[in-house]
Amino acid sequence: MISLPAALDARMQREAELTFFEYMVLSVLSEQPDRTLQMSDLAARTAASLSRLSHVAARLEKRELLTRARVPGSGRRTVAMLTEAGYQAVVAAAPGHVAAVREYLIDELEPHDLAALCRIGTAVAAALEREQLDAASTAAPRETSTA
């Protein structure tokens, strides 16, 4: 399982010229009604630090796949907005990503193994969500710049 993210990343780069994390960022934005999300929320949804997300967003911005803007009157809050080119990149990359997940994981498992994997994934996700909520309740709210 440890090599799965690296395999997905290598295939994504080969087929779509995106890192797996870049694809995740664009994919999360594509799922929003207005294709826009605050950077802090995007970081949480991609399990990344704001610093890492800011660096990746800068790369994606140079490729015109997303734009960033400060929220007027909100201090340092910044939103990321998926461009049409970014949306098209996600649409083009998604079938290859789904095929890779099927090839590397789903097709290799028996139905009872898939059911167990779903139960395990749900339990792990719940534990991580609890930890995130605990961390958020003890941390002071903070938004970083668009580095």
PDB file of C-alpha atoms in Angstrom, residues 15-145:
ATOM      1  CA  GLU A  15      -0.507  10.659 -18.713  1.00  0.00           C
ATOM      2  CA  ALA A  16      -1.756  14.102 -17.650  1.00  0.00           C
ATOM      3  CA  GLU A  17       1.372  16.146 -16.880  1.00  0.00           C
ATOM      4  CA  LEU A  18       0.042  16.761 -13.356  1.00  0.00           C
ATOM      5  CA  THR A  19       1.294  15.477 -10.043  1.00  0.00           C
ATOM      6  CA  PHE A  20      -1.240  13.468  -8.083  1.00  0.00           C
ATOM      7  CA  PHE A  21      -1.465  16.315  -5.555  1.00  0.00           C
ATOM      8  CA  GLU A  22      -2.043  18.883  -8.327  1.00  0.00           C
ATOM      9  CA  TYR A  23      -4.823  16.654  -9.651  1.00  0.00           C
ATOM     10  CA  MET A  24      -6.351  16.458  -6.159  1.00  0.00           C
ATOM     11  CA  VAL A  25      -6.313  20.266  -5.845  1.00  0.00           C
ATOM     12  CA  LEU A  26      -7.955  20.749  -9.234  1.00  0.00           C
ATOM     13  CA  SER A  27     -10.427  17.938  -8.579  1.00  0.00           C
ATOM     14  CA  VAL A  28     -11.579  19.382  -5.241  1.00  0.00           C
ATOM     15  CA  LEU A  29     -12.066  22.787  -6.879  1.00  0.00           C
ATOM     16  CA  SER A  30     -14.000  21.194  -9.751  1.00  0.00           C
ATOM     17  CA  GLU A  31     -16.485  19.735  -7.259  1.00  0.00           C
ATOM     18  CA  GLN A  32     -17.403  23.153  -5.827  1.00  0.00           C
ATOM     19  CA  PRO A  33     -20.548  24.809  -7.245  1.00  0.00           C
ATOM     20  CA  ASP A  34     -18.592  27.903  -8.310  1.00  0.00           C
ATOM     21  CA  ARG A  35     -15.233  26.077  -8.662  1.00  0.00           C
ATOM     22  CA  THR A  36     -13.898  28.328  -5.875  1.00  0.00           C
ATOM     23  CA  LEU A  37     -12.697  27.545  -2.361  1.00  0.00           C
ATOM     24  CA  GLN A  38     -10.820  29.343   0.387  1.00  0.00           C
ATOM     25  CA  MET A  39      -7.199  28.237   0.474  1.00  0.00           C
ATOM     26  CA  SER A  40      -7.519  27.089   4.099  1.00  0.00           C
ATOM     27  CA  ASP A  41     -10.516  24.902   3.206  1.00  0.00           C
ATOM     28  CA  LEU A  42      -8.727  23.567   0.135  1.00  0.00           C
ATOM     29  CA  ALA A  43      -5.713  22.702   2.302  1.00  0.00           C
ATOM     30  CA  ALA A  44      -7.948  20.814   4.728  1.00  0.00           C
ATOM     31  CA  ARG A  45      -9.718  18.912   1.940  1.00  0.00           C
ATOM     32  CA  THR A  46      -6.414  17.869   0.367  1.00  0.00           C
ATOM     33  CA  ALA A  47      -4.738  17.114   3.724  1.00  0.00           C
ATOM     34  CA  ALA A  48      -1.973  19.611   2.991  1.00  0.00           C
ATOM     35  CA  SER A  49      -0.355  22.471   4.838  1.00  0.00           C
ATOM     36  CA  LEU A  50      -1.162  25.960   3.604  1.00  0.00           C
ATOM     37  CA  SER A  51       2.508  26.354   2.736  1.00  0.00           C
ATOM     38  CA  ARG A  52       2.544  23.271   0.500  1.00  0.00           C
ATOM     39  CA  LEU A  53      -0.758  24.243  -1.073  1.00  0.00           C
ATOM     40  CA  SER A  54       0.475  27.790  -1.753  1.00  0.00           C
ATOM     41  CA  HIS A  55       3.536  26.471  -3.596  1.00  0.00           C
ATOM     42  CA  VAL A  56       1.446  24.076  -5.674  1.00  0.00           C
ATOM     43  CA  ALA A  57      -1.172  26.764  -6.351  1.00  0.00           C
ATOM     44  CA  ALA A  58       1.588  29.062  -7.623  1.00  0.00           C
ATOM     45  CA  ARG A  59       2.699  26.359 -10.090  1.00  0.00           C
ATOM     46  CA  LEU A  60      -0.881  25.751 -11.221  1.00  0.00           C
ATOM     47  CA  GLU A  61      -1.437  29.489 -11.551  1.00  0.00           C
ATOM     48  CA  LYS A  62       1.606  29.791 -13.843  1.00  0.00           C
ATOM     49  CA  ARG A  63       0.033  27.090 -16.013  1.00  0.00           C
ATOM     50  CA  GLU A  64      -3.266  29.034 -15.936  1.00  0.00           C
ATOM     51  CA  LEU A  65      -5.111  26.097 -14.360  1.00  0.00           C
ATOM     52  CA  LEU A  66      -6.261  28.150 -11.384  1.00  0.00           C
ATOM     53  CA  THR A  67      -6.207  31.721 -10.145  1.00  0.00           C
ATOM     54  CA  ARG A  68      -6.000  33.090  -6.627  1.00  0.00           C
ATOM     55  CA  ALA A  69      -7.480  36.257  -5.199  1.00  0.00           C
ATOM     56  CA  ARG A  70      -7.763  37.904  -1.823  1.00  0.00           C
ATOM     57  CA  VAL A  71     -11.237  38.085  -0.357  1.00  0.00           C
ATOM     58  CA  PRO A  72     -12.042  41.818  -0.057  1.00  0.00           C
ATOM     59  CA  GLY A  73     -12.391  43.004   3.525  1.00  0.00           C
ATOM     60  CA  SER A  74     -11.349  39.680   5.029  1.00  0.00           C
ATOM     61  CA  GLY A  75      -7.766  40.354   6.020  1.00  0.00           C
ATOM     62  CA  ARG A  76      -5.484  37.716   4.600  1.00  0.00           C
ATOM     63  CA  ARG A  77      -8.061  35.242   3.307  1.00  0.00           C
ATOM     64  CA  THR A  78      -7.422  33.993  -0.193  1.00  0.00           C
ATOM     65  CA  VAL A  79      -9.556  31.911  -2.523  1.00  0.00           C
ATOM     66  CA  ALA A  80      -8.458  29.576  -5.294  1.00  0.00           C
ATOM     67  CA  MET A  81     -10.591  29.534  -8.432  1.00  0.00           C
ATOM     68  CA  LEU A  82     -10.453  26.830 -11.061  1.00  0.00           C
ATOM     69  CA  THR A  83     -10.057  28.212 -14.574  1.00  0.00           C
ATOM     70  CA  GLU A  84     -11.723  26.681 -17.609  1.00  0.00           C
ATOM     71  CA  ALA A  85      -8.322  25.244 -18.597  1.00  0.00           C
ATOM     72  CA  GLY A  86      -8.034  23.739 -15.105  1.00  0.00           C
ATOM     73  CA  TYR A  87     -11.475  22.207 -15.388  1.00  0.00           C
ATOM     74  CA  GLN A  88     -10.594  20.723 -18.780  1.00  0.00           C
ATOM     75  CA  ALA A  89      -7.365  19.311 -17.291  1.00  0.00           C
ATOM     76  CA  VAL A  90      -9.370  17.522 -14.560  1.00  0.00           C
ATOM     77  CA  VAL A  91     -11.904  16.212 -17.076  1.00  0.00           C
ATOM     78  CA  ALA A  92      -9.079  14.907 -19.275  1.00  0.00           C
ATOM     79  CA  ALA A  93      -7.137  13.342 -16.370  1.00  0.00           C
ATOM     80  CA  ALA A  94     -10.059  11.725 -14.517  1.00  0.00           C
ATOM     81  CA  PRO A  95     -10.564   8.645 -16.744  1.00  0.00           C
ATOM     82  CA  GLY A  96      -6.870   7.759 -16.513  1.00  0.00           C
ATOM     83  CA  HIS A  97      -6.912   8.201 -12.750  1.00  0.00           C
ATOM     84  CA  VAL A  98      -9.975   5.979 -12.375  1.00  0.00           C
ATOM     85  CA  ALA A  99      -8.357   3.365 -14.627  1.00  0.00           C
ATOM     86  CA  ALA A 100      -5.155   3.444 -12.561  1.00  0.00           C
ATOM     87  CA  VAL A 101      -7.036   3.007  -9.272  1.00  0.00           C
ATOM     88  CA  ARG A 102      -8.967   0.100 -10.761  1.00  0.00           C
ATOM     89  CA  GLU A 103      -5.822  -1.501 -12.192  1.00  0.00           C
ATOM     90  CA  TYR A 104      -3.612  -1.071  -9.133  1.00  0.00           C
ATOM     91  CA  LEU A 105      -6.192  -1.658  -6.411  1.00  0.00           C
ATOM     92  CA  ILE A 106      -9.812  -2.528  -7.172  1.00  0.00           C
ATOM     93  CA  ASP A 107      -9.229  -5.246  -9.775  1.00  0.00           C
ATOM     94  CA  GLU A 108      -6.656  -6.928  -7.517  1.00  0.00           C
ATOM     95  CA  LEU A 109      -9.107  -7.456  -4.644  1.00  0.00           C
ATOM     96  CA  GLU A 110     -11.854  -9.979  -4.040  1.00  0.00           C
ATOM     97  CA  PRO A 111     -15.304  -8.594  -3.128  1.00  0.00           C
ATOM     98  CA  HIS A 112     -14.842  -9.442   0.565  1.00  0.00           C
ATOM     99  CA  ASP A 113     -11.452  -7.679   0.504  1.00  0.00           C
ATOM    100  CA  LEU A 114     -13.070  -4.578  -1.011  1.00  0.00           C
ATOM    101  CA  ALA A 115     -15.716  -4.589   1.717  1.00  0.00           C
ATOM    102  CA  ALA A 116     -12.998  -4.844   4.373  1.00  0.00           C
ATOM    103  CA  LEU A 117     -11.013  -2.062   2.711  1.00  0.00           C
ATOM    104  CA  CYS A 118     -14.107   0.172   2.746  1.00  0.00           C
ATOM    105  CA  ARG A 119     -14.682  -0.519   6.460  1.00  0.00           C
ATOM    106  CA  ILE A 120     -11.023   0.160   7.259  1.00  0.00           C
ATOM    107  CA  GLY A 121     -10.965   3.324   5.151  1.00  0.00           C
ATOM    108  CA  THR A 122     -14.103   4.626   6.842  1.00  0.00           C
ATOM    109  CA  ALA A 123     -12.650   3.991  10.308  1.00  0.00           C
ATOM    110  CA  VAL A 124      -9.335   5.649   9.442  1.00  0.00           C
ATOM    111  CA  ALA A 125     -11.076   8.646   7.838  1.00  0.00           C
ATOM    112  CA  ALA A 126     -13.251   9.099  10.937  1.00  0.00           C
ATOM    113  CA  ALA A 127     -10.205   8.997  13.222  1.00  0.00           C
ATOM    114  CA  LEU A 128      -8.376  11.535  11.065  1.00  0.00           C
ATOM    115  CA  GLU A 129     -11.422  13.794  10.956  1.00  0.00           C
ATOM    116  CA  ARG A 130     -11.677  13.689  14.759  1.00  0.00           C
ATOM    117  CA  GLU A 131      -8.006  14.602  15.021  1.00  0.00           C
ATOM    118  CA  GLN A 132      -8.475  17.482  12.564  1.00  0.00           C
ATOM    119  CA  LEU A 133     -11.446  18.788  14.521  1.00  0.00           C
ATOM    120  CA  ASP A 134      -9.496  18.545  17.783  1.00  0.00           C
ATOM    121  CA  ALA A 135      -6.539  20.380  16.242  1.00  0.00           C
ATOM    122  CA  ALA A 136      -8.797  23.063  14.761  1.00  0.00           C
ATOM    123  CA  SER A 137     -10.538  23.675  18.074  1.00  0.00           C
ATOM    124  CA  THR A 138      -7.229  24.251  19.879  1.00  0.00           C
ATOM    125  CA  ALA A 139      -5.488  26.289  17.160  1.00  0.00           C
ATOM    126  CA  ALA A 140      -6.018  29.983  16.592  1.00  0.00           C
ATOM    127  CA  PRO A 141      -7.616  30.684  13.191  1.00  0.00           C
ATOM    128  CA  ARG A 142      -4.987  31.758  10.695  1.00  0.00           C
ATOM    129  CA  GLU A 143      -4.725  32.214   6.934  1.00  0.00           C
ATOM    130  CA  THR A 144      -1.407  32.484   5.097  1.00  0.00           C
ATOM    131  CA  SER A 145      -0.565  34.606   2.109  1.00  0.00           C
TER     132      SER A 145
END
